[in-house]
PDB file of C-alpha atoms in Angstrom:
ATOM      1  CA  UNK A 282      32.231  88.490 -86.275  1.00 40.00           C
ATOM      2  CA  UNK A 283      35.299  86.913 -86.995  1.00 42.00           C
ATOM      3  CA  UNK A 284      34.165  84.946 -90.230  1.00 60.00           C
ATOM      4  CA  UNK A 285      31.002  83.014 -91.186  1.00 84.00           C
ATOM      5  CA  UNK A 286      31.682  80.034 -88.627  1.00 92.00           C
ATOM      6  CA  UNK A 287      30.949  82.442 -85.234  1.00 94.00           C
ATOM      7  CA  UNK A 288      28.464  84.597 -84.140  1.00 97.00           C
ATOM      8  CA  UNK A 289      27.470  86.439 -81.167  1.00 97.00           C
ATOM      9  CA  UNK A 290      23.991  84.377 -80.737  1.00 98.00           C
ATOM     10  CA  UNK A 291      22.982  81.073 -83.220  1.00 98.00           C
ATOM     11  CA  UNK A 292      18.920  80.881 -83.146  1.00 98.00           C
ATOM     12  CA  UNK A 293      17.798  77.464 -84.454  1.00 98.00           C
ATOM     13  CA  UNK A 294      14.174  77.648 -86.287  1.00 96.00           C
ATOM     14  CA  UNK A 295      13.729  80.140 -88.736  1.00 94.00           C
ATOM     15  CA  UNK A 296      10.058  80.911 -88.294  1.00 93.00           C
ATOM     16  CA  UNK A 297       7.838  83.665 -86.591  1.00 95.00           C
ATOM     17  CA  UNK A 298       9.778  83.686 -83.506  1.00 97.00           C
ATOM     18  CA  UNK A 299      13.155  82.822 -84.540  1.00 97.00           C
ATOM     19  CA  UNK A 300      12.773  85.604 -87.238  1.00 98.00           C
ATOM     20  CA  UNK A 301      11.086  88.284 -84.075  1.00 98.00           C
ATOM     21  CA  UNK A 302      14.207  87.422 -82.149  1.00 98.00           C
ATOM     22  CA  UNK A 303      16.652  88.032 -85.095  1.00 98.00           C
ATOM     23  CA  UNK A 304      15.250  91.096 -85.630  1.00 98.00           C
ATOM     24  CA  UNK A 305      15.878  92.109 -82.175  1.00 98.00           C
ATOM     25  CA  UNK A 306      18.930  91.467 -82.081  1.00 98.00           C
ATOM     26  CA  UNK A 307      20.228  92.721 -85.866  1.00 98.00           C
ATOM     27  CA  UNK A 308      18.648  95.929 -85.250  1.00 98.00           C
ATOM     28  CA  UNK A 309      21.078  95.819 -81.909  1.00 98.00           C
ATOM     29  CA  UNK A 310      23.872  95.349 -84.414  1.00 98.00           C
ATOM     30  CA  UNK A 311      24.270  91.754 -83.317  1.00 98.00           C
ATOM     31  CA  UNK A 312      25.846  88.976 -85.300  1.00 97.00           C
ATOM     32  CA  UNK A 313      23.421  86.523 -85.419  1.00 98.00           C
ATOM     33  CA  UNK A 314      22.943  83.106 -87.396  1.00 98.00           C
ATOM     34  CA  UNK A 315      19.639  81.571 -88.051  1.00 97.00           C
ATOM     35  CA  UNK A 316      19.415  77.528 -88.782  1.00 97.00           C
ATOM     36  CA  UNK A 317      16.445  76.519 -90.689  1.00 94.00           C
ATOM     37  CA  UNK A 318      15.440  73.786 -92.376  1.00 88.00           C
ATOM     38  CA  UNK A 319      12.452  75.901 -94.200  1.00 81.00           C
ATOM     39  CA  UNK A 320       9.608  73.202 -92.892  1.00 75.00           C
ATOM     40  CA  UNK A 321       7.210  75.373 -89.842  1.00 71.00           C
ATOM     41  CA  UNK A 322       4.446  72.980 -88.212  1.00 67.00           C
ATOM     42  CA  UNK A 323       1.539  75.488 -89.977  1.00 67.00           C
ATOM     43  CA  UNK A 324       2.650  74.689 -93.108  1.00 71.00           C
ATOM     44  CA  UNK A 325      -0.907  72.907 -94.318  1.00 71.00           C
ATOM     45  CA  UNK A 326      -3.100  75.943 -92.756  1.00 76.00           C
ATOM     46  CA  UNK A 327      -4.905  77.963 -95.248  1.00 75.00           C
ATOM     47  CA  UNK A 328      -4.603  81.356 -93.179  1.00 80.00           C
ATOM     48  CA  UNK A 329      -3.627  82.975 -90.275  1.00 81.00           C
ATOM     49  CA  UNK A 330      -5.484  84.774 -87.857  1.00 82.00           C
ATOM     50  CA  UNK A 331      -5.990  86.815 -84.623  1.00 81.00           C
ATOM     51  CA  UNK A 332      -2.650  88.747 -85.275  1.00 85.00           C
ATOM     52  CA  UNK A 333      -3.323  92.488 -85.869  1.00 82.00           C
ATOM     53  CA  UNK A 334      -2.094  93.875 -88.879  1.00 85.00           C
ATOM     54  CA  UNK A 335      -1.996  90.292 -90.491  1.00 85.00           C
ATOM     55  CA  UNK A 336      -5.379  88.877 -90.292  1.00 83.00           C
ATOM     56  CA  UNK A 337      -6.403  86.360 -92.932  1.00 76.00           C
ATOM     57  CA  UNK A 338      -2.898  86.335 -94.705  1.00 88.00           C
ATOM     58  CA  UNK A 339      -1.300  82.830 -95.353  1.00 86.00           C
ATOM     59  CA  UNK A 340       1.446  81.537 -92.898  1.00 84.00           C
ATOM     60  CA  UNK A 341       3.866  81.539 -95.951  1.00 89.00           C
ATOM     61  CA  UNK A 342       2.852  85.567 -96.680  1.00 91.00           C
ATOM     62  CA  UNK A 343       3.428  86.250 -92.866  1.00 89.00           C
ATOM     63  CA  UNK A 344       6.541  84.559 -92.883  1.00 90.00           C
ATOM     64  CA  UNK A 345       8.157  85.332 -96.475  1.00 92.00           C
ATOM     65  CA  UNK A 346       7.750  89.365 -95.259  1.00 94.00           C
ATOM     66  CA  UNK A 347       9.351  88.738 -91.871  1.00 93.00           C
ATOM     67  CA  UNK A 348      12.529  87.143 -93.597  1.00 95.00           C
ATOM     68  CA  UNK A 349      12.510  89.371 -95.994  1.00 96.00           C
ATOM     69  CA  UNK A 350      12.633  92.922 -93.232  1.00 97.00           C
ATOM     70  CA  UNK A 351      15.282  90.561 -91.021  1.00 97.00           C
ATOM     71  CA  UNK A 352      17.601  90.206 -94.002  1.00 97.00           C
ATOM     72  CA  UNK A 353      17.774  94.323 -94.368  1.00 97.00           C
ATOM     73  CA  UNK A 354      19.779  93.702 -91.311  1.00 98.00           C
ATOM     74  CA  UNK A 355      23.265  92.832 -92.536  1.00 96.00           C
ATOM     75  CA  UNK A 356      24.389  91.251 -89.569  1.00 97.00           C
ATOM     76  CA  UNK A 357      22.068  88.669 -89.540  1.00 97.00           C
ATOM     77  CA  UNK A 358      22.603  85.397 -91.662  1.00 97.00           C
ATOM     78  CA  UNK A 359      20.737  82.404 -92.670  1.00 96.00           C
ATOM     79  CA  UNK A 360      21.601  79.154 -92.943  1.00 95.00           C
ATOM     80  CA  UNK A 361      19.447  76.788 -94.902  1.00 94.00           C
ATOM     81  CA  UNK A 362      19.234  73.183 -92.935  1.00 93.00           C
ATOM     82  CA  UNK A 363      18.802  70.876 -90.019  1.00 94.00           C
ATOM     83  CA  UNK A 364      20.443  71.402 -86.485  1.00 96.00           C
ATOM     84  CA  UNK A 365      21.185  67.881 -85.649  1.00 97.00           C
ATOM     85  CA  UNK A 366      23.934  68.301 -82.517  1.00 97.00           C
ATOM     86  CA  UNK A 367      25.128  71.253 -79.940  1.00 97.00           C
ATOM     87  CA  UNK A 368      27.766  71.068 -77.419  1.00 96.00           C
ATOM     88  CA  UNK A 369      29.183  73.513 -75.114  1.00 95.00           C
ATOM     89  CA  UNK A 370      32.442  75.030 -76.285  1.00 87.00           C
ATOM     90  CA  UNK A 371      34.969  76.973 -74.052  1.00 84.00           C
ATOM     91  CA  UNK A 372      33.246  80.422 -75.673  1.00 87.00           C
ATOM     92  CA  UNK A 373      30.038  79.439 -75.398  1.00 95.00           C
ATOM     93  CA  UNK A 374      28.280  76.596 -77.613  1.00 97.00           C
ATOM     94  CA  UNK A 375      29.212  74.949 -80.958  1.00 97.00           C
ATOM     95  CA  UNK A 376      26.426  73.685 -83.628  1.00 97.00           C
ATOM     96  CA  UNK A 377      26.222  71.128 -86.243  1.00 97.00           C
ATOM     97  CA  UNK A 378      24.077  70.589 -89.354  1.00 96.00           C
ATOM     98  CA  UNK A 379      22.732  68.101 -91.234  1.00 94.00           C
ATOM     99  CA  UNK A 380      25.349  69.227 -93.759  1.00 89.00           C
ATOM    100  CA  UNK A 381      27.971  68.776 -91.457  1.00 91.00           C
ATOM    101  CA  UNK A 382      28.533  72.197 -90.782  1.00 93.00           C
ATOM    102  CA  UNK A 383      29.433  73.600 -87.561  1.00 95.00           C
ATOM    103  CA  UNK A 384      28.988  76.962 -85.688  1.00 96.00           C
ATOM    104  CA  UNK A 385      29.370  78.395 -82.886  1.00 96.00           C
ATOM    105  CA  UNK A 386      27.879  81.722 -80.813  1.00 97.00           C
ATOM    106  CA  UNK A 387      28.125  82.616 -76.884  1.00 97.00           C
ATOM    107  CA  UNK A 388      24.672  82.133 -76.706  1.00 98.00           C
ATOM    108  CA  UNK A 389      21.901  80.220 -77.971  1.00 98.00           C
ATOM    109  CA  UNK A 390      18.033  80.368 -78.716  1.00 98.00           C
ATOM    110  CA  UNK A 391      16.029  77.583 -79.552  1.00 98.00           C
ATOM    111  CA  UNK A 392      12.482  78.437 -81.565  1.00 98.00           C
ATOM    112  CA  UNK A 393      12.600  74.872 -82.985  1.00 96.00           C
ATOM    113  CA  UNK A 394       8.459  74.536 -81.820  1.00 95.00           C
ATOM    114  CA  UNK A 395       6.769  71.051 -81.765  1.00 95.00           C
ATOM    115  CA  UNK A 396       6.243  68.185 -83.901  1.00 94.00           C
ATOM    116  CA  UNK A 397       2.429  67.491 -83.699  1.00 94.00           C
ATOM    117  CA  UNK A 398       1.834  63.340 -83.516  1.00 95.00           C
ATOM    118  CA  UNK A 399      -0.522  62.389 -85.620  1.00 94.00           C
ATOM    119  CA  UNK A 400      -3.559  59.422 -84.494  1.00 95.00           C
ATOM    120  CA  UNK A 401      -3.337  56.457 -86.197  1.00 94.00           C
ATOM    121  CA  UNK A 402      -6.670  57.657 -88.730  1.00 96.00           C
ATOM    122  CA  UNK A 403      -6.881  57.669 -92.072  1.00 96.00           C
ATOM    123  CA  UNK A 404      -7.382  60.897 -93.612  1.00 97.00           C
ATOM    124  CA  UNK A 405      -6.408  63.177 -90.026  1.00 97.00           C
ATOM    125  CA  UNK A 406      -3.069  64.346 -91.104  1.00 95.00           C
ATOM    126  CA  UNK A 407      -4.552  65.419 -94.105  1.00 95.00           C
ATOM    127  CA  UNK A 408      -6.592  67.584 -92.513  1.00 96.00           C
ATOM    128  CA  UNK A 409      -4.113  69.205 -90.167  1.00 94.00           C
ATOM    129  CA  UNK A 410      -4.257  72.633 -89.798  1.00 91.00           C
ATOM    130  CA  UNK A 411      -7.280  72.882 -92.596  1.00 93.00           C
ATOM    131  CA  UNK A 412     -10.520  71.276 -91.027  1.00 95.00           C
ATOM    132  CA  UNK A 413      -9.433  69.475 -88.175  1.00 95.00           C
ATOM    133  CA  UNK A 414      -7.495  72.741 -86.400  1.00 93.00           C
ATOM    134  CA  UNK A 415      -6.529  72.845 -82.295  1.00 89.00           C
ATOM    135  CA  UNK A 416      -7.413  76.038 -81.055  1.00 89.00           C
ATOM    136  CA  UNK A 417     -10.504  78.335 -81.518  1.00 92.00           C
ATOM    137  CA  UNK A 418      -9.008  81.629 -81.215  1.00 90.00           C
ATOM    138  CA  UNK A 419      -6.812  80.760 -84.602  1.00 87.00           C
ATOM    139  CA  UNK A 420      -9.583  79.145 -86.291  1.00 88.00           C
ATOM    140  CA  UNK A 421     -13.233  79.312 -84.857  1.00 91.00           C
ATOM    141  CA  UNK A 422     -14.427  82.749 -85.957  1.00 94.00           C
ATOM    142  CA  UNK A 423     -14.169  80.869 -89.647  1.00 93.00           C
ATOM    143  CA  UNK A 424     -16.263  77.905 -88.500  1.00 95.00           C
ATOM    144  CA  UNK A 425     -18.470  79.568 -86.467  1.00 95.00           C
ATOM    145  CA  UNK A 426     -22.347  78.316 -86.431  1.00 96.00           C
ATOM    146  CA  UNK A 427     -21.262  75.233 -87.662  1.00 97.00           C
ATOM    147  CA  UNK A 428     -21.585  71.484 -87.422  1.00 97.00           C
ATOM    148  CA  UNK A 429     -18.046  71.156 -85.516  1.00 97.00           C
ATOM    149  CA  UNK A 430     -16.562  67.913 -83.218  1.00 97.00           C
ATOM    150  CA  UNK A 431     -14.175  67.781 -80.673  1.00 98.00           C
ATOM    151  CA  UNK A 432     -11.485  64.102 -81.056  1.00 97.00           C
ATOM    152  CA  UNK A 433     -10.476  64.961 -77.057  1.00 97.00           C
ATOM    153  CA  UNK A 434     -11.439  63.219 -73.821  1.00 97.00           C
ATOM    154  CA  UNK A 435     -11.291  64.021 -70.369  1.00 96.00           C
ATOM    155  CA  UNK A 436     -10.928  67.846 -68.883  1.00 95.00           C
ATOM    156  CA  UNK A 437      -8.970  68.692 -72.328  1.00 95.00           C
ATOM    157  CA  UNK A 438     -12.621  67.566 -73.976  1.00 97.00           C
ATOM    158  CA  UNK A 439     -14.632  69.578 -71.672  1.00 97.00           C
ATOM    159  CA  UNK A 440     -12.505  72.565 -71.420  1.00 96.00           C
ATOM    160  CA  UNK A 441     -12.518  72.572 -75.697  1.00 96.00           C
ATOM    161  CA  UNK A 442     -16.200  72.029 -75.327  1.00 97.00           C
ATOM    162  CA  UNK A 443     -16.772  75.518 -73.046  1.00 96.00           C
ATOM    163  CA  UNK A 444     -14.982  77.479 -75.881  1.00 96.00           C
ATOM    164  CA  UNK A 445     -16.343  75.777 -78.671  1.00 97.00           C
ATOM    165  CA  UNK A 446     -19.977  76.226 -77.775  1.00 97.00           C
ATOM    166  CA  UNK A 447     -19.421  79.578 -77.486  1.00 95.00           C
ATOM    167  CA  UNK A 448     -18.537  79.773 -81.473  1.00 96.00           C
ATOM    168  CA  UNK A 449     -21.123  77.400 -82.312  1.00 97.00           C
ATOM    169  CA  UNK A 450     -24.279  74.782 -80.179  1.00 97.00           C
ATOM    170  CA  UNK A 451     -24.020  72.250 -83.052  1.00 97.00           C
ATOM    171  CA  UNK A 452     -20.949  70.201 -81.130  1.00 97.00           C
ATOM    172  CA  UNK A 453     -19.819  66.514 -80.198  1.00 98.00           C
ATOM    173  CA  UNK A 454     -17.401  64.542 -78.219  1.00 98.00           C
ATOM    174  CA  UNK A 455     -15.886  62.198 -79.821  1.00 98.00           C
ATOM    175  CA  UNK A 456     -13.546  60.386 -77.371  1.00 97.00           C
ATOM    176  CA  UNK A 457     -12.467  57.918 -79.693  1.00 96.00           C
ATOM    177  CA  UNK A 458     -13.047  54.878 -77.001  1.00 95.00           C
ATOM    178  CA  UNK A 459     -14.078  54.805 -73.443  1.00 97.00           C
ATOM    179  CA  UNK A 460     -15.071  58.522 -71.825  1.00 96.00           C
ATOM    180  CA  UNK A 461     -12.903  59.771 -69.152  1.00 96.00           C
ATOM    181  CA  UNK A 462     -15.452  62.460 -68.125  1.00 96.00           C
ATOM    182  CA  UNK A 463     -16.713  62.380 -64.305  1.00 96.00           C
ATOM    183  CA  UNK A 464     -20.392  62.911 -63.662  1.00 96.00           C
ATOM    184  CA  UNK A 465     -20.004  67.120 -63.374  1.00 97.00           C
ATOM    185  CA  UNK A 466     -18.845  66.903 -66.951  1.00 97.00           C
ATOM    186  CA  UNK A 467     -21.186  64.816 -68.445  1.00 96.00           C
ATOM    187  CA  UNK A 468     -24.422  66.319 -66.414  1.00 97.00           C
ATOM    188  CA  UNK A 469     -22.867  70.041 -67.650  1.00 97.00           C
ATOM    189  CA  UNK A 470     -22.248  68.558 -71.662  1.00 97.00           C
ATOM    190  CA  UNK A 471     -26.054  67.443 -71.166  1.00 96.00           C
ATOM    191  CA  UNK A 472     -27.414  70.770 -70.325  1.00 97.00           C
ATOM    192  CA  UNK A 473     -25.813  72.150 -73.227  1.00 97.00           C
ATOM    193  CA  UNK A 474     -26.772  68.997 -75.343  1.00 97.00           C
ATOM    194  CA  UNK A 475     -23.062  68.205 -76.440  1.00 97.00           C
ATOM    195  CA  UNK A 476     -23.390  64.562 -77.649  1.00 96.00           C
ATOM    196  CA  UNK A 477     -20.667  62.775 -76.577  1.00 97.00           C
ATOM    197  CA  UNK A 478     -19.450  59.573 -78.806  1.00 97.00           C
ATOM    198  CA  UNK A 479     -17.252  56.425 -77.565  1.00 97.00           C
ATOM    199  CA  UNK A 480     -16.975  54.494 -80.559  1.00 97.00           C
ATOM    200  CA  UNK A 481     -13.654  54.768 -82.410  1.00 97.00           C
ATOM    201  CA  UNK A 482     -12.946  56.551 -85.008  1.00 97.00           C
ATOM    202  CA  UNK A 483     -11.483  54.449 -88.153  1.00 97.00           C
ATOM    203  CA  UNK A 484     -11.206  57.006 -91.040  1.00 97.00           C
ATOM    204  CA  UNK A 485     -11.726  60.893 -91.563  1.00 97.00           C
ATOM    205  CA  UNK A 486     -13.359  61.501 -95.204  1.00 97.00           C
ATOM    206  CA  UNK A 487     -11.997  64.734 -97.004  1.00 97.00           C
ATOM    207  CA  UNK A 488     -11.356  66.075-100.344  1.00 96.00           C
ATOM    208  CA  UNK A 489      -8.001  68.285-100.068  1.00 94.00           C
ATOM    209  CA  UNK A 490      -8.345  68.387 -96.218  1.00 94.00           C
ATOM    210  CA  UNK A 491     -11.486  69.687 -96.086  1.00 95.00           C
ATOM    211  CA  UNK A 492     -13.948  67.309 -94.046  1.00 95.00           C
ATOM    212  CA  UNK A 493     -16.816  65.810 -95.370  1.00 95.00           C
ATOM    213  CA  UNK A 494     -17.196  62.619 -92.696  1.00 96.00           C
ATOM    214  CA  UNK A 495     -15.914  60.961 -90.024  1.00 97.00           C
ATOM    215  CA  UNK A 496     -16.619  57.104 -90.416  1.00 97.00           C
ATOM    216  CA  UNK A 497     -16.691  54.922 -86.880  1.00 97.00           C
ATOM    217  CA  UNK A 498     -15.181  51.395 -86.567  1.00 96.00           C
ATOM    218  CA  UNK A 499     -19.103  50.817 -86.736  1.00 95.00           C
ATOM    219  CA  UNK A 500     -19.795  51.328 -90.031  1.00 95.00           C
ATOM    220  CA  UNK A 501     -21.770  54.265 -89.323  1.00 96.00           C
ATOM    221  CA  UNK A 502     -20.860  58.112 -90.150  1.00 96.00           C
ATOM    222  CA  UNK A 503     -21.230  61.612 -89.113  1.00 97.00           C
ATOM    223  CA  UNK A 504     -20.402  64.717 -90.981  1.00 97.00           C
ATOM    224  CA  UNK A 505     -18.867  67.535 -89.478  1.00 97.00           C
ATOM    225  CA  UNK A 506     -17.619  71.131 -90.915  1.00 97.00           C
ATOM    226  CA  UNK A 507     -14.899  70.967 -88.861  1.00 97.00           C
ATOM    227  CA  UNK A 508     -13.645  69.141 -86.008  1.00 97.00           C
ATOM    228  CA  UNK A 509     -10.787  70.232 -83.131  1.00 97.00           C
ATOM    229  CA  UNK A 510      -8.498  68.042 -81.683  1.00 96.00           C
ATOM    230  CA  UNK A 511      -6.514  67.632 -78.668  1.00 90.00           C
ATOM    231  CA  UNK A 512      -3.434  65.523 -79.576  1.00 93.00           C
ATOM    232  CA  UNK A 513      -0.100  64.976 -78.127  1.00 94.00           C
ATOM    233  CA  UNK A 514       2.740  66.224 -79.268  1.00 95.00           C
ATOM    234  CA  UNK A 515       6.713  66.341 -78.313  1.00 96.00           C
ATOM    235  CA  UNK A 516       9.680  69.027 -78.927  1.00 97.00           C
ATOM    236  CA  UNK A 517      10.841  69.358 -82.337  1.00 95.00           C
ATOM    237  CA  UNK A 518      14.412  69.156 -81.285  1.00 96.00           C
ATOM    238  CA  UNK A 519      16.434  66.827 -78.912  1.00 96.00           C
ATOM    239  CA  UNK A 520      19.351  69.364 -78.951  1.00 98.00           C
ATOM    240  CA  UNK A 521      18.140  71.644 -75.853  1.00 98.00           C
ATOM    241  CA  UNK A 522      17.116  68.289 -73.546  1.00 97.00           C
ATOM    242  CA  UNK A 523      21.027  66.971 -74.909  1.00 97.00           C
ATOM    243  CA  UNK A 524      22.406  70.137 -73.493  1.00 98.00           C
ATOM    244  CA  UNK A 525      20.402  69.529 -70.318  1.00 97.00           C
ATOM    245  CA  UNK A 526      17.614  71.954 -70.428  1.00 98.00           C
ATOM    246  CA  UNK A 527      14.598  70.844 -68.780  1.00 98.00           C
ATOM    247  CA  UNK A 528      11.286  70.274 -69.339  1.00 98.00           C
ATOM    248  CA  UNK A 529       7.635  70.781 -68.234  1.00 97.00           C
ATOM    249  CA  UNK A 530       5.715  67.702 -67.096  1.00 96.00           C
ATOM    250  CA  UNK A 531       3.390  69.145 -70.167  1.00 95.00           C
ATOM    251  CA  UNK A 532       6.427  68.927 -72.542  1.00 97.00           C
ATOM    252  CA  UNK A 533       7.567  72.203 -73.033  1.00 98.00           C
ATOM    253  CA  UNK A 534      10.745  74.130 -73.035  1.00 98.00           C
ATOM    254  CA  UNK A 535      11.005  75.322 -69.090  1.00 98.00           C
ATOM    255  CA  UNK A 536      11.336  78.908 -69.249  1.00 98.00           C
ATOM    256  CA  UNK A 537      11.481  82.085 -66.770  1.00 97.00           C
ATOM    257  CA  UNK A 538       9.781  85.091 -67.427  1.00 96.00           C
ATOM    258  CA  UNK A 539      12.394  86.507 -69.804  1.00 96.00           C
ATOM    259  CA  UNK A 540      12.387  82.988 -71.796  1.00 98.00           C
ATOM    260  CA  UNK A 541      15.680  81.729 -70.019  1.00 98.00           C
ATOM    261  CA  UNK A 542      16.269  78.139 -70.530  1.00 98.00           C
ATOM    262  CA  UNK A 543      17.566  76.520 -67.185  1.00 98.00           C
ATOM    263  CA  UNK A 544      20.991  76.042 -68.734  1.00 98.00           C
ATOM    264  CA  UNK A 545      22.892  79.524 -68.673  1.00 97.00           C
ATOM    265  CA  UNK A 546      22.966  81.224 -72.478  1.00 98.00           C
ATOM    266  CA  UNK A 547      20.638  79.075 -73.640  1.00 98.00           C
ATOM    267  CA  UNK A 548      17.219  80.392 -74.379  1.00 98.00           C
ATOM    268  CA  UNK A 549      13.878  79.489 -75.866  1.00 98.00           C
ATOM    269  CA  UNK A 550      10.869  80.984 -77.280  1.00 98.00           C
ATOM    270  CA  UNK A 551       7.908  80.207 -79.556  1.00 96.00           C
ATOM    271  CA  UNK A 552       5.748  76.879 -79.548  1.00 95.00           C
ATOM    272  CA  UNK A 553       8.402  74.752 -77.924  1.00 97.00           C
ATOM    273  CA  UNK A 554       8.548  76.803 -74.207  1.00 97.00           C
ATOM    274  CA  UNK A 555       4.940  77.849 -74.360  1.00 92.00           C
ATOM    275  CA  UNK A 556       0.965  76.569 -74.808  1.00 89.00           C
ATOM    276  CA  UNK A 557      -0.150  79.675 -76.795  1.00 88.00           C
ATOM    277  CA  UNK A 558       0.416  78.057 -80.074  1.00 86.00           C
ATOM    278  CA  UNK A 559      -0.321  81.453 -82.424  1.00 89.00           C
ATOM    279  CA  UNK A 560       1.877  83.410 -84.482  1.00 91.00           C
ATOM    280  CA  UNK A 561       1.528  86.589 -82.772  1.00 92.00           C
ATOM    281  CA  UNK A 562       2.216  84.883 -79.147  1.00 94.00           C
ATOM    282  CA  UNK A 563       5.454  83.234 -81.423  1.00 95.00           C
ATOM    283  CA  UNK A 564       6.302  86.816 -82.606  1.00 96.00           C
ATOM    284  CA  UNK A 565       5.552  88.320 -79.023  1.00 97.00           C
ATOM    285  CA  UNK A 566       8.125  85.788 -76.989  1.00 97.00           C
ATOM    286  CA  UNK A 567      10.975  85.851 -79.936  1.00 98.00           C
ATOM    287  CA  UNK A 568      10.659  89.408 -79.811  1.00 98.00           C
ATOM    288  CA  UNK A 569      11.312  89.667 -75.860  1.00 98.00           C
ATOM    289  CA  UNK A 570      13.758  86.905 -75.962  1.00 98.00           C
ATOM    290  CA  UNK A 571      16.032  88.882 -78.454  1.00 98.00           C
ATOM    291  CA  UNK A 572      15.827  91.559 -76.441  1.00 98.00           C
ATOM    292  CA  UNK A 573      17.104  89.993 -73.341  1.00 98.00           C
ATOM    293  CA  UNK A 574      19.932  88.076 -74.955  1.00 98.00           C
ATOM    294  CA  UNK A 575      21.210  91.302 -76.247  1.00 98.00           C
ATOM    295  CA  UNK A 576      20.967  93.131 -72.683  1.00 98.00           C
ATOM    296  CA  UNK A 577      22.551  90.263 -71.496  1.00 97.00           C
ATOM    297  CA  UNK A 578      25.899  90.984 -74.139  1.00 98.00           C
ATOM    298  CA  UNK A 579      25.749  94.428 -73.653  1.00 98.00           C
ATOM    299  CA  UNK A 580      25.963  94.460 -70.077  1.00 97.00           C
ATOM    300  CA  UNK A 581      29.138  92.022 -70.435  1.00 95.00           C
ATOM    301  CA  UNK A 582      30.722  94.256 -73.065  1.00 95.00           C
ATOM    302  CA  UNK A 583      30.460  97.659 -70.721  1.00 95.00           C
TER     303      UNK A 583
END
């Protein structure tokens, strides 16, 4: 590393996999920068679960550690803000921050995840990531046997509604307007007496995030323990689409099967090229992704 301007690989997004591939790649000796603004999507949720070894701990615990055994790694460095621009150099690919910094590494990896949008409800981003939570392998054991909604329509309503009932039989639909279910659905969400609501939804009630109701454009109210939601969501960062990576018709990153980006050098891992949104899958992909980009510089080296 020639000084603190260029390194061997830049990873934007400092969390769980940003921090797995860093670690990859500083205990390869690699000179690595990591850009992060210090701001992860799980911010708001109390704990983390269904990652061995770190069940139950906050995201913040999880997190603090893994920064803390990457910086043992001396060739590793942090930088503490916002990746606003990248370009492709003549050596590889040059950075900028929102401090007006610029760097620049042969090859990149983006773990920048995705920015969650938010329905137009009073009280829901609130309860992000506390009560109203997206996926039942992070969250369900916890609200198991409860009273628990779904705010989805259409197969992404019935789908959550298979794995749901499985944690708990006290669950509704709440569509939030006009069903999109077929007949199939709604004879199956019968049988297994999943109410299903159309009226829309004008305000969650909470006290710190955790639900008490939800209140309908009605008047009327239902309380729920907890409720999941399927809601749309789009890539934290414009820099990989502005260096011309593509991506999914879901919204993601595209990816191969060693998270290559479909611009060469450029790579991606974590939340934004992938819809297992968990910290271990995060840790998993960063982990394999450091791996490759270093096999990748070795090989060119020998």
């Amino acid at each position: 590393m020639a000084d603190n301007k260029n390194f061997e690989v830049i990873i934007v997004g400092g969390s769980y996999a940003g921090l797995s591939a860093a670690m990859a790649l500083g205990r390869s000796l690699r000179h690595v920068l990591i850009i992060d603004s210090g701001l992860p999507c799980n911010r708001q949720t109390p704990h983390s679960h269904n990652f061995l070894t770190q069940d139950g701990k906050t995201p913040k615990e999880i997190s603090t550690l893994a920064k803390k055994q990457v910086e043992k790694y001396k060739t590793v460095k942090f930088h503490n803000g916002r990746a606003t621009g990248g370009l492709k150099s003549a050596d590889g690919f040059e950075i900028t921050t929102d401090t007006e910094d610029k760097f620049t590494a042969k090859k990149l990896i983006f773990a920048t995840g995705l920015k969650d949008l938010m329905p137009d409800i009073k009280g829901f981003a609130a309860c992000w990531g506390i009560s109203i939570i997206h996926c039942p392998y992070c969250h369900g054991f916890e609200y198991r046997n409860q009273n628990t909604g779904i705010i989805a329509n259409g197969a992404k309503a019935f789908h959550l509604a298979s794995l749901v009932y499985n944690l708990t039989k006290n669950v509704t639909i709440l569509t939030n307007g006009k069903a999109d279910l077929d007949v199939e659905q709604i004879t199956r969400l019968n049988e297994h007496s999943i109410k299903i609501i159309e009226t829309n939804i004008a305000e969650v009630e909470h006290t710190n995030g955790q639900l008490k109701n939800v209140i309908f454009d009605d008047g009327s109210k239902l309380n729920f323990n907890a409720i999941y939601a399927a809601i749309p969501f789009r890539q934290h960062s414009d820099i990989p689409l502005s260096l011309g990576c593509e991506i999914t018709e879901q919204g993601y990153i595209r990816v191969d099967d060693l998270q290559k980006t479909t611009v060469e050098n450029v790579f991606a891992c974590g939340d934004n090229s992938g819809m297992m949104r968990s910290v271990a899958n995060a840790v998993y992909s960063g982990n394999l992704t450091g791996a490759m980009v270093n096999s990748l510089l070795s090989a060119a080296e020998f």
